[in-house]
Coordinates of C-alpha atoms and ligand atoms in Angstrom, one line a residue:
Chain J
M1 CA 123.6 63.9 82.9
S2 CA 124.2 62.3 79.5
A3 CA 125.5 64.7 76.9
R4 CA 126.4 67.4 79.4
F5 CA 128.8 65.0 81.0
I6 CA 129.9 62.7 78.2
A7 CA 130.7 65.5 75.6
P8 CA 133.4 67.3 77.6
V9 CA 134.9 64.0 78.8
L10 CA 135.2 62.6 75.2
M11 CA 136.7 65.9 74.1
G12 CA 139.2 65.8 76.9
I13 CA 140.2 62.2 76.1
F14 CA 140.6 63.2 72.4
M15 CA 142.8 66.2 73.3
L16 CA 145.0 64.1 75.5
V17 CA 145.4 61.4 72.9
L18 CA 146.2 64.0 70.3
W19 CA 148.8 65.6 72.6
E20 CA 150.5 62.3 73.4
G21 CA 150.4 61.3 69.7
L22 CA 152.0 64.6 68.6
V23 CA 154.7 64.5 71.3
R24 CA 155.6 61.0 70.2
A25 CA 155.3 61.5 66.4
M26 CA 157.4 64.6 66.4
A27 CA 159.8 63.3 69.1
I28 CA 159.5 66.4 71.2
P29 CA 161.9 66.2 74.1
P30 CA 160.3 66.2 77.6
Y31 CA 162.0 69.4 78.7
I32 CA 160.1 71.2 75.9
L33 CA 156.8 69.5 76.2
P34 CA 156.2 66.3 78.1
G35 CA 153.3 64.1 77.0
P36 CA 150.3 63.5 79.3
I37 CA 151.5 60.0 80.3
L38 CA 154.8 61.3 81.5
V39 CA 153.0 64.1 83.4
A40 CA 150.8 61.5 85.0
K41 CA 153.8 59.4 86.0
T42 CA 155.6 62.5 87.4
L43 CA 152.5 63.3 89.4
V44 CA 152.7 59.9 91.0
S45 CA 156.5 59.8 91.5
D46 CA 156.8 63.4 92.8
W47 CA 153.7 63.1 94.9
G48 CA 155.9 63.5 98.0
T49 CA 156.9 67.0 97.1
L50 CA 153.7 68.1 95.3
W51 CA 151.1 67.0 97.9
P52 CA 152.5 69.2 100.8
A53 CA 152.8 72.1 98.3
L54 CA 149.2 71.6 97.3
V55 CA 148.1 71.5 100.9
V56 CA 149.9 74.8 101.5
T57 CA 148.3 76.5 98.5
L58 CA 144.8 75.1 99.3
T59 CA 145.1 76.2 103.0
I60 CA 145.9 79.7 102.0
T61 CA 143.1 79.7 99.4
L62 CA 140.5 78.5 101.8
Q63 CA 141.6 80.8 104.6
A64 CA 141.5 83.8 102.2
L65 CA 138.1 82.7 101.0
L66 CA 136.8 82.5 104.6
A67 CA 138.3 85.9 105.4
A68 CA 136.7 87.3 102.2
V69 CA 133.3 85.9 103.2
L70 CA 133.6 87.4 106.7
V71 CA 135.0 90.8 105.8
G72 CA 133.0 91.1 102.5
G73 CA 129.8 90.0 104.1
A74 CA 130.3 92.2 107.2
L75 CA 131.1 95.3 105.0
A76 CA 128.1 94.6 102.8
L77 CA 125.9 94.6 105.9
L78 CA 127.4 97.8 107.2
F79 CA 126.9 99.4 103.8
S80 CA 123.3 98.3 103.7
L81 CA 122.7 99.8 107.2
S82 CA 124.4 103.1 106.6
R83 CA 124.6 105.0 103.4
W84 CA 127.4 107.2 104.9
I85 CA 129.6 104.2 105.6
E86 CA 129.0 103.0 102.1
L87 CA 129.7 106.3 100.4
S88 CA 133.0 106.7 102.4
L89 CA 134.3 103.2 102.0
F90 CA 133.1 101.8 98.7
P91 CA 135.5 103.8 96.5
Y92 CA 138.4 102.4 98.5
A93 CA 137.1 98.9 98.0
I94 CA 137.0 99.5 94.3
I95 CA 140.6 100.9 94.4
L96 CA 141.8 97.7 96.1
Q97 CA 139.9 95.7 93.5
V98 CA 141.4 97.4 90.4
T99 CA 145.0 97.5 91.6
P100 CA 146.7 94.5 90.1
I101 CA 147.7 92.1 92.8
V102 CA 151.2 91.4 91.2
A103 CA 151.9 95.1 91.7
I104 CA 151.2 95.2 95.4
A105 CA 152.2 91.7 96.3
P106 CA 155.9 92.5 96.6
L107 CA 155.1 95.3 99.0
I108 CA 152.9 93.2 101.2
I109 CA 155.5 90.4 101.2
A110 CA 158.2 92.8 102.2
W111 CA 156.1 94.4 104.9
V112 CA 154.7 91.2 106.5
D113 CA 157.3 89.0 108.1
D114 CA 155.3 85.7 108.0
V115 CA 155.1 84.5 104.4
D116 CA 151.9 82.6 104.9
V117 CA 150.2 85.7 106.3
S118 CA 151.4 87.9 103.5
L119 CA 150.1 85.4 100.9
L120 CA 146.8 85.2 102.8
I121 CA 146.5 89.0 102.6
C122 CA 147.2 88.9 98.8
A123 CA 144.7 86.2 98.1
W124 CA 142.1 87.9 100.3
L125 CA 142.6 91.2 98.5
V126 CA 141.7 89.5 95.2
A127 CA 138.8 87.5 96.6
F128 CA 136.8 89.8 98.7
F129 CA 135.4 92.2 96.2
P130 CA 132.9 90.0 94.3
I131 CA 131.4 88.9 97.6
L132 CA 131.2 92.5 98.8
S133 CA 129.7 94.0 95.7
N134 CA 127.3 91.1 95.0
T135 CA 126.1 91.0 98.6
V136 CA 125.5 94.8 98.6
L137 CA 123.5 94.4 95.4
G138 CA 121.5 91.6 96.9
L139 CA 120.7 93.4 100.1
R140 CA 119.5 96.3 97.9
S141 CA 117.5 94.2 95.5
V142 CA 114.7 93.5 97.9
D143 CA 111.1 93.7 96.5
R144 CA 109.8 97.2 97.4
N145 CA 106.4 95.9 98.3
L146 CA 107.9 93.3 100.6
L147 CA 109.7 96.1 102.4
D148 CA 106.4 98.0 102.7
L149 CA 104.8 94.9 104.0
F150 CA 107.4 94.6 106.8
E151 CA 107.0 98.3 107.6
L152 CA 103.2 97.8 107.7
Y153 CA 103.6 95.1 110.4
G154 CA 106.0 97.3 112.3
A155 CA 109.1 95.1 111.8
S156 CA 112.3 96.7 113.2
R157 CA 115.3 97.4 111.0
W158 CA 117.1 94.5 112.5
R159 CA 114.1 92.1 111.9
T160 CA 113.8 93.3 108.3
L161 CA 117.5 92.6 107.8
L162 CA 117.3 89.1 109.2
E163 CA 114.0 88.0 107.8
L164 CA 113.9 89.8 104.5
R165 CA 117.2 91.3 103.3
L166 CA 119.5 88.5 104.2
P167 CA 117.5 85.7 102.5
A168 CA 116.9 88.0 99.5
A169 CA 120.6 88.6 99.2
L170 CA 121.6 84.9 99.6
P171 CA 121.6 84.0 95.8
Y172 CA 123.7 87.1 95.0
F173 CA 126.1 86.3 97.8
L174 CA 126.5 82.7 96.6
G175 CA 127.1 84.0 93.1
G176 CA 129.9 86.2 94.5
L177 CA 131.2 83.3 96.5
R178 CA 131.7 81.1 93.4
I179 CA 133.7 83.9 91.7
S180 CA 135.7 84.6 94.8
G181 CA 136.6 80.9 95.2
G182 CA 138.4 80.9 91.9
L183 CA 139.9 84.3 92.5
A184 CA 141.3 83.3 95.9
L185 CA 143.2 80.4 94.3
I186 CA 144.5 82.7 91.6
G187 CA 145.5 85.3 94.2
A188 CA 147.3 82.7 96.3
V189 CA 149.2 81.3 93.3
V190 CA 150.2 84.8 92.0
A191 CA 151.4 85.8 95.5
E192 CA 153.4 82.6 95.8
F193 CA 155.0 83.3 92.5
V194 CA 156.0 86.8 93.6
A195 CA 157.2 85.4 97.0
G196 CA 159.0 82.5 95.3
S197 CA 160.9 84.7 92.9
G198 CA 162.1 86.6 95.9
G199 CA 163.4 83.4 97.4
R200 CA 160.6 82.7 99.9
A201 CA 159.4 79.2 99.4
S202 CA 155.7 78.3 99.6
G203 CA 153.1 76.3 97.9
L204 CA 152.5 74.9 94.4
A205 CA 153.6 78.0 92.5
Y206 CA 157.0 77.9 94.2
R207 CA 157.3 74.3 93.0
I208 CA 156.5 75.4 89.4
L209 CA 159.1 78.1 89.6
E210 CA 161.7 75.7 91.1
S211 CA 160.9 73.1 88.4
G212 CA 161.4 75.7 85.8
Y213 CA 164.8 76.7 87.1
Q214 CA 165.8 73.0 87.3
L215 CA 164.3 72.3 83.9
K216 CA 162.1 69.6 85.5
I217 CA 159.3 70.4 83.0
P218 CA 157.2 67.3 83.6
R219 CA 157.0 68.2 87.3
M220 CA 156.0 71.8 86.3
F221 CA 153.2 70.3 84.3
A222 CA 152.2 68.0 87.1
A223 CA 152.0 71.0 89.5
L224 CA 149.9 72.9 86.9
V225 CA 147.5 70.0 86.6
L226 CA 147.1 70.1 90.4
I227 CA 146.3 73.8 90.4
S228 CA 143.7 73.4 87.7
A229 CA 142.2 70.4 89.6
A230 CA 142.1 72.4 92.8
G231 CA 140.3 75.3 91.0
I232 CA 137.8 72.9 89.5
A233 CA 137.2 71.2 92.8
I234 CA 136.6 74.6 94.6
Y235 CA 134.2 75.6 91.9
L236 CA 132.3 72.4 92.0
L237 CA 132.2 72.4 95.8
L238 CA 130.9 76.0 95.9
S239 CA 128.3 75.2 93.2
L240 CA 127.1 72.3 95.2
I241 CA 126.7 74.4 98.4
S242 CA 124.9 77.0 96.4
H243 CA 122.6 74.4 94.8
L244 CA 121.8 72.8 98.2
L245 CA 120.9 76.2 99.7
L246 CA 118.8 77.4 96.8
R247 CA 117.2 74.4 95.3
R248 CA 113.9 74.6 97.1
W249 CA 113.1 78.1 95.9
H250 CA 115.5 80.0 93.6
E251 CA 115.1 80.1 89.8
S252 CA 118.9 79.6 89.3
A253 CA 118.7 76.2 91.0
L254 CA 115.7 74.9 89.0
G255 CA 117.2 74.4 85.6
E256 CA 118.8 71.1 86.5
E257 CA 115.6 69.6 87.9
R258 CA 113.4 70.2 85.0
Chain X
M1 CA 80.9 107.9 112.3
P2 CA 83.1 106.8 109.4
L3 CA 86.2 104.6 109.9
V4 CA 88.3 107.1 108.0
R5 CA 87.8 110.6 106.8
V6 CA 90.0 111.7 103.9
R7 CA 90.0 115.5 103.3
D8 CA 91.6 117.4 100.4
V9 CA 94.5 115.0 100.3
S10 CA 97.2 115.8 97.8
Q11 CA 100.4 114.0 97.1
V12 CA 103.4 115.5 95.2
F13 CA 106.4 113.3 94.7
A14 CA 110.0 114.5 94.9
N15 CA 110.3 114.5 91.1
G16 CA 107.4 117.0 90.9
V17 CA 104.7 114.6 89.8
Q18 CA 101.4 115.4 91.4
A19 CA 99.7 112.1 91.9
L20 CA 96.7 113.2 94.0
G21 CA 95.0 116.6 93.7
G22 CA 92.6 117.0 96.6
V23 CA 91.0 113.6 97.4
S24 CA 88.0 113.7 99.8
L25 CA 86.4 110.5 100.8
D26 CA 84.7 108.9 103.8
I27 CA 84.8 105.2 104.3
G28 CA 82.3 103.6 106.6
V29 CA 82.9 100.7 109.1
G30 CA 82.4 97.4 107.4
E31 CA 81.8 98.9 104.0
F32 CA 82.9 97.4 100.7
L33 CA 84.2 100.3 98.7
S34 CA 85.8 100.2 95.3
V35 CA 88.1 102.9 94.0
L36 CA 87.8 103.0 90.2
G37 CA 90.0 105.1 88.0
P38 CA 92.3 105.1 85.0
S39 CA 95.9 103.9 85.1
G40 CA 98.2 106.4 86.8
C41 CA 95.5 108.4 88.5
G42 CA 97.0 107.8 92.0
K43 CA 95.0 104.8 93.2
S44 CA 98.0 103.0 94.6
T45 CA 99.3 106.3 96.1
L46 CA 96.0 106.7 97.9
L47 CA 96.1 103.2 99.3
R48 CA 99.7 103.7 100.5
L49 CA 98.5 106.9 102.3
L50 CA 95.7 105.0 103.9
A51 CA 98.1 102.3 105.0
G52 CA 100.4 104.9 106.6
L53 CA 103.2 103.9 104.3
A54 CA 103.5 107.6 103.2
E55 CA 102.4 111.0 104.5
P56 CA 100.2 113.2 102.3
T57 CA 101.8 116.4 101.1
A58 CA 98.6 118.3 102.0
G59 CA 95.2 117.5 103.5
T60 CA 94.3 115.2 106.3
I61 CA 93.4 111.6 106.9
D62 CA 91.5 111.1 110.2
W63 CA 90.6 107.9 111.9
P64 CA 87.8 108.9 114.3
Q65 CA 87.9 105.5 116.0
G66 CA 91.7 105.2 115.9
R67 CA 93.8 103.4 113.3
P68 CA 92.5 99.9 112.8
D69 CA 94.6 96.8 112.2
L70 CA 95.0 96.5 108.5
G71 CA 95.9 94.1 105.8
F72 CA 97.3 95.0 102.4
V73 CA 97.1 93.0 99.2
F74 CA 99.5 94.2 96.5
Q75 CA 99.0 94.2 92.8
E76 CA 101.5 91.4 92.6
P77 CA 101.4 88.4 95.0
T78 CA 104.6 89.8 96.7
L79 CA 105.5 86.5 98.4
M80 CA 108.9 85.6 99.8
P81 CA 110.1 82.9 97.5
W82 CA 112.4 81.3 100.1
T83 CA 109.6 80.2 102.3
T84 CA 106.4 78.1 102.0
A85 CA 102.9 79.2 101.6
L86 CA 102.4 78.6 105.3
G87 CA 105.6 80.6 106.1
N88 CA 104.4 83.5 104.0
V89 CA 100.9 83.6 105.5
A90 CA 102.4 83.3 109.0
L91 CA 104.7 86.2 108.5
P92 CA 102.6 89.0 110.0
L93 CA 102.1 86.9 113.1
K94 CA 105.7 86.1 113.3
L95 CA 106.6 89.8 113.1
R96 CA 104.2 90.3 116.0
G97 CA 106.1 87.8 118.0
Q98 CA 103.5 85.0 118.1
A99 CA 104.7 81.6 119.0
R100 CA 105.4 79.2 116.2
S101 CA 102.8 76.6 116.8
E102 CA 100.1 79.2 117.3
R103 CA 100.9 81.2 114.2
E104 CA 101.2 78.1 112.0
A105 CA 97.8 76.9 113.2
R106 CA 96.3 80.3 112.4
A107 CA 98.1 80.5 109.0
A108 CA 96.9 77.0 108.1
E109 CA 93.3 78.2 108.9
A110 CA 93.7 81.3 106.8
L111 CA 95.0 79.2 103.9
A112 CA 92.1 76.9 104.2
G113 CA 89.9 80.0 104.2
V114 CA 91.1 80.9 100.7
G115 CA 90.7 77.3 99.5
L116 CA 94.4 76.3 99.7
A117 CA 94.2 73.6 102.3
G118 CA 96.9 71.0 101.5
F119 CA 99.3 73.5 99.9
E120 CA 100.9 74.7 103.2
K121 CA 104.2 73.2 102.3
S122 CA 104.3 74.4 98.7
F123 CA 106.8 77.1 97.7
P124 CA 105.5 80.1 95.8
R125 CA 107.2 78.8 92.6
E126 CA 105.1 75.7 92.8
L127 CA 101.8 77.6 92.8
S128 CA 99.9 79.1 89.9
G129 CA 99.3 82.9 89.6
G130 CA 95.8 82.6 91.1
M131 CA 97.0 80.5 94.0
K132 CA 99.8 82.9 94.8
M133 CA 97.3 85.7 94.9
R134 CA 95.2 83.7 97.3
V135 CA 98.2 83.1 99.5
S136 CA 98.7 86.9 99.5
I137 CA 95.0 87.4 100.5
A138 CA 95.4 84.8 103.3
R139 CA 98.4 86.7 104.5
A140 CA 96.5 89.9 104.6
L141 CA 93.6 88.3 106.5
V142 CA 95.6 86.2 109.0
T143 CA 95.7 89.0 111.5
E144 CA 91.9 89.4 111.2
P145 CA 92.3 93.0 110.2
K146 CA 89.4 95.5 110.5
L147 CA 90.5 97.1 107.2
L148 CA 91.6 95.3 104.1
L149 CA 93.3 97.4 101.4
M150 CA 93.6 95.7 98.0
D151 CA 95.5 97.2 95.1
E152 CA 94.1 95.6 91.9
P153 CA 94.7 92.2 93.4
F154 CA 93.3 90.3 90.4
A155 CA 94.4 92.5 87.6
A156 CA 97.0 90.1 86.3
L157 CA 94.7 87.0 86.4
D158 CA 92.6 85.4 83.7
E159 CA 88.9 86.0 83.6
I160 CA 87.9 82.6 85.1
T161 CA 90.3 82.7 88.0
R162 CA 89.3 86.3 88.6
R163 CA 85.6 85.6 88.8
K164 CA 86.3 82.7 91.2
L165 CA 88.4 84.9 93.4
N166 CA 85.8 87.7 93.3
T167 CA 83.2 85.3 94.6
D168 CA 85.5 83.9 97.2
L169 CA 86.5 87.4 98.4
L170 CA 82.8 88.4 98.8
A171 CA 82.1 85.2 100.8
L172 CA 85.0 86.0 103.1
W173 CA 83.8 89.6 103.5
E174 CA 80.2 88.5 104.2
R175 CA 81.6 86.1 106.9
T176 CA 83.6 88.7 108.8
R177 CA 82.6 92.1 107.5
F178 CA 85.9 93.8 107.6
T179 CA 86.1 97.2 105.8
A180 CA 87.3 96.6 102.3
V181 CA 88.9 99.1 100.0
F182 CA 89.3 97.6 96.6
V183 CA 91.3 99.4 93.9
T184 CA 90.5 98.5 90.4
H185 CA 90.3 99.8 86.9
S186 CA 87.6 97.3 85.9
V187 CA 84.1 98.7 85.9
F188 CA 82.6 95.2 86.0
E189 CA 84.6 94.1 89.0
S190 CA 83.8 97.2 90.9
V191 CA 80.1 96.9 90.3
F192 CA 80.0 93.2 91.1
L193 CA 81.9 93.5 94.4
S194 CA 81.1 96.8 96.1
Q195 CA 78.5 98.7 98.0
R196 CA 79.9 101.9 96.7
I197 CA 82.2 103.0 94.0
A198 CA 84.4 106.1 94.2
V199 CA 85.3 107.2 90.7
M200 CA 88.6 109.0 90.3
S201 CA 89.7 111.4 87.6
A202 CA 92.9 111.2 85.6
R203 CA 96.1 112.5 87.3
P204 CA 96.2 114.5 89.5
G205 CA 93.6 112.1 90.9
R206 CA 90.5 113.2 92.9
V207 CA 87.2 111.6 93.6
R208 CA 84.9 112.9 90.8
S209 CA 81.8 111.0 91.7
E210 CA 80.4 108.2 93.8
L211 CA 78.0 105.5 92.9
A212 CA 76.0 103.4 95.3
I213 CA 75.4 99.7 94.4
S214 CA 72.4 98.7 96.5
A215 CA 72.1 95.1 95.2
P216 CA 71.9 92.6 98.1
Y217 CA 74.5 90.1 99.0
P218 CA 75.3 87.3 98.4
R219 CA 76.0 88.3 94.9
T220 CA 76.2 85.4 92.6
E221 CA 76.4 84.6 88.9
T222 CA 72.7 85.6 88.8
F223 CA 73.5 89.1 89.8
G224 CA 76.4 89.1 87.4
T225 CA 74.1 88.4 84.4
S226 CA 71.1 90.5 85.5
A227 CA 69.9 93.5 83.7
D228 CA 70.4 95.6 86.9
Y229 CA 74.1 94.7 86.8
A230 CA 74.4 95.7 83.1
A231 CA 72.7 99.0 83.8
L232 CA 74.9 99.7 86.8
C233 CA 78.0 98.9 84.7
R234 CA 76.8 101.3 82.0
L235 CA 76.3 104.0 84.7
A236 CA 79.7 103.4 86.2
S237 CA 81.3 103.4 82.8
A238 CA 79.7 106.7 81.9
Q239 CA 80.9 108.2 85.2
L240 CA 84.4 106.9 84.5
S241 CA 84.4 108.5 81.1
D242 CA 83.2 111.8 82.6
A243 CA 85.9 111.7 85.2
M244 CA 88.6 111.0 82.6
A245 CA 87.3 113.8 80.4
A246 CA 87.2 116.3 83.2
Ligands
LIG301 N1 107.5 107.0 94.2 C1 107.1 107.8 93.2 N2 107.9 108.8 92.8 C2 107.5 109.6 91.7 N3 106.3 109.4 91.1 C3 105.5 108.5 91.5 C4 105.9 107.6 92.5 N4 104.9 106.7 92.7 C5 103.9 107.0 91.8 N5 104.3 108.1 91.0 C6 103.5 108.7 90.0 O1 102.3 109.1 90.5 C7 101.3 108.8 89.6 C8 100.2 107.9 90.2 O2 100.8 106.7 90.5 P1 100.0 105.5 91.1 O3 100.9 104.3 91.2 O4 99.3 105.9 92.4 O5 98.9 105.2 90.0 P2 97.7 104.1 89.9 O6 96.4 104.8 89.8 O7 97.9 103.1 91.0 O8 98.0 103.5 88.5 P3 97.9 102.0 88.0 O9 96.4 101.7 87.8 O10 98.6 101.9 86.7 O11 98.4 101.1 89.0 C9 101.9 108.2 88.4 O12 102.0 109.2 87.4 C10 103.3 107.8 88.8 O13 104.2 108.0 87.8
LIG302 MG1 98.5 101.1 91.0

C-alpha cells in the first residue's frame, strides 16, 4: 500500500501544482494551455455535455470488449480443436491486427449506416487480437504430463478441454483481456475521431474535435481527462477481476499477498 | 503367468532418435521391480509404452491377463495448480464419472494414506516439494490400480524426504501389493525398494542384466545400513557400469 500508492499520488500533485504555477507565472492564455484548476472547473460546468458523451464512448468500448471476448475466445477454442481451422484463419487475424485502424475506419464508417455499429466494429477490430492470440497460447501451454494423465484415464477431448485446457488458459486469457480493455477504448476513440471529422457526431472524441474547432480548449482538456480516467478505470476493473479469479492459485496473483 | 511380457521392444522417434533398442522384460503380478539406467537410456519411454501412451515402433507388449488398471507417477508432481490437493487426487475418479461425495471421500482417504490428512484444502503452491509428490502418489493410488508406474518420482527431492517417502511407499505396497514399476537412476534406491532390478544400457536402451534382491520386507533402516545392503549396492553398481560400458 504505502509507497506504491503514495509515491505516484505525490508525484501527480507536484506536477499539477507545477502546471498551474507555470500557467499563472507565464500568463499563458487558456486557449493555448488551461491550468488544471480551470480544467476541473470546466469539467464541472460542462458536465451536462461531457457525461452523455462519456457514456456513449464507454458503451461502445464495453460492447466492443464483450464482442472481442466472445469472438476471440470462440476462435481460440476452434483453433485449439482444429489445426486446419487455425492454419487457414490465423493469418487473416494477423492481417486485421496489423492494419492500422485509422486506415480502415473511414471505409467501415462509410459502409455501415449506423454510426454506433460502425464504431463498435472498429473498436472490436482493435481489441480482439490480444484475447485471441493469448488464449490460443494458453490453450497450448498445457503441461504435457497432465495431458498424458487425462489420456491415461480415458478423458474425452471435450472433457480435457473443459477440465484442463480452459483452466490452464485462464491466466493467459485474462492477460489478453487487460490489454484488450485499453485497446477497445483507443479503438473507440480513434473511430469517433474519424467519424467526427466526417461530420458524424458521437462520443467524447467528437466533443474534443468540436471543442478544438470552437477553440474551447479547457473543455477539450476536460474531455481528455475523462478519456484517461475511463482508461484507468477499465484497467483497474479488469485487473481486479483477474486478481479475484487467480488469487488462490496463480503465481501472478501472489506478489501482492506476500 | 506374468502381468506383462515385453518382447524386443524398440522405439524410434520421428526425429530419428532411437530410444529403445530391443527391450525384453517380464513383470510378475504383485512384484516390485526397479528399472535402473543412466539418464537418456529410454526409461521414461519404456514407462510410457507400458502405460499405453505410445505404441512401440517394433516388438510386442502382451498383457496375458488383460490390461490392468494403472496409476502413473511422473518425475514432477504434475498437479493442476487451480485446484486443491483433494481436487487433484479426486481427478481420476471424476474423469470416471464418480459422484462428488463419493470421490471426495475416497480422495481424502488416499491423502490420509500418504500422510497428508488435514491438507485436503491446500493448493499445490501451498505445499512443499515432498508434499506435492505425495499428492501425486495419492492421485495414482486413488483408483486402487493393479499396476503403479513411477518415473523417478523422488529424484528431485532431498535425501531426508526421499528416504521417508521410500519407506512410506514400501508400507503402501506391502498393504495392497499392487505391481510396482519404479524407474530410477539411483542404485541405492533401487536396492532398498525392489525385489528385482532391471539394469538398462545407455541409449538405445535395453535390459542388460537383472538382479534379484531377496531381502525380506518390511525393509527398514536396519536393512538400509546392513552389510547385505552394501554388498547388493556394490553388485548393482557394477552391473550398471557394465551396462553403460557395453
Ligand atoms: N518425444 C520425443 N521425441 C524425440 N526424442 C525423444 C522424445 N522423447 C524422448 N526422446 C529421446 O529419447 C531418449 C530417451 O528418452 P527418455 O526420456 O526415455 O530417457 P530417460 O531414460 O527417461 O532419461 P532420464 O533419466 O534423464 O529421465 C533421449 O535421448 C531423448 O532425447
Ligand atoms: Mg525420464
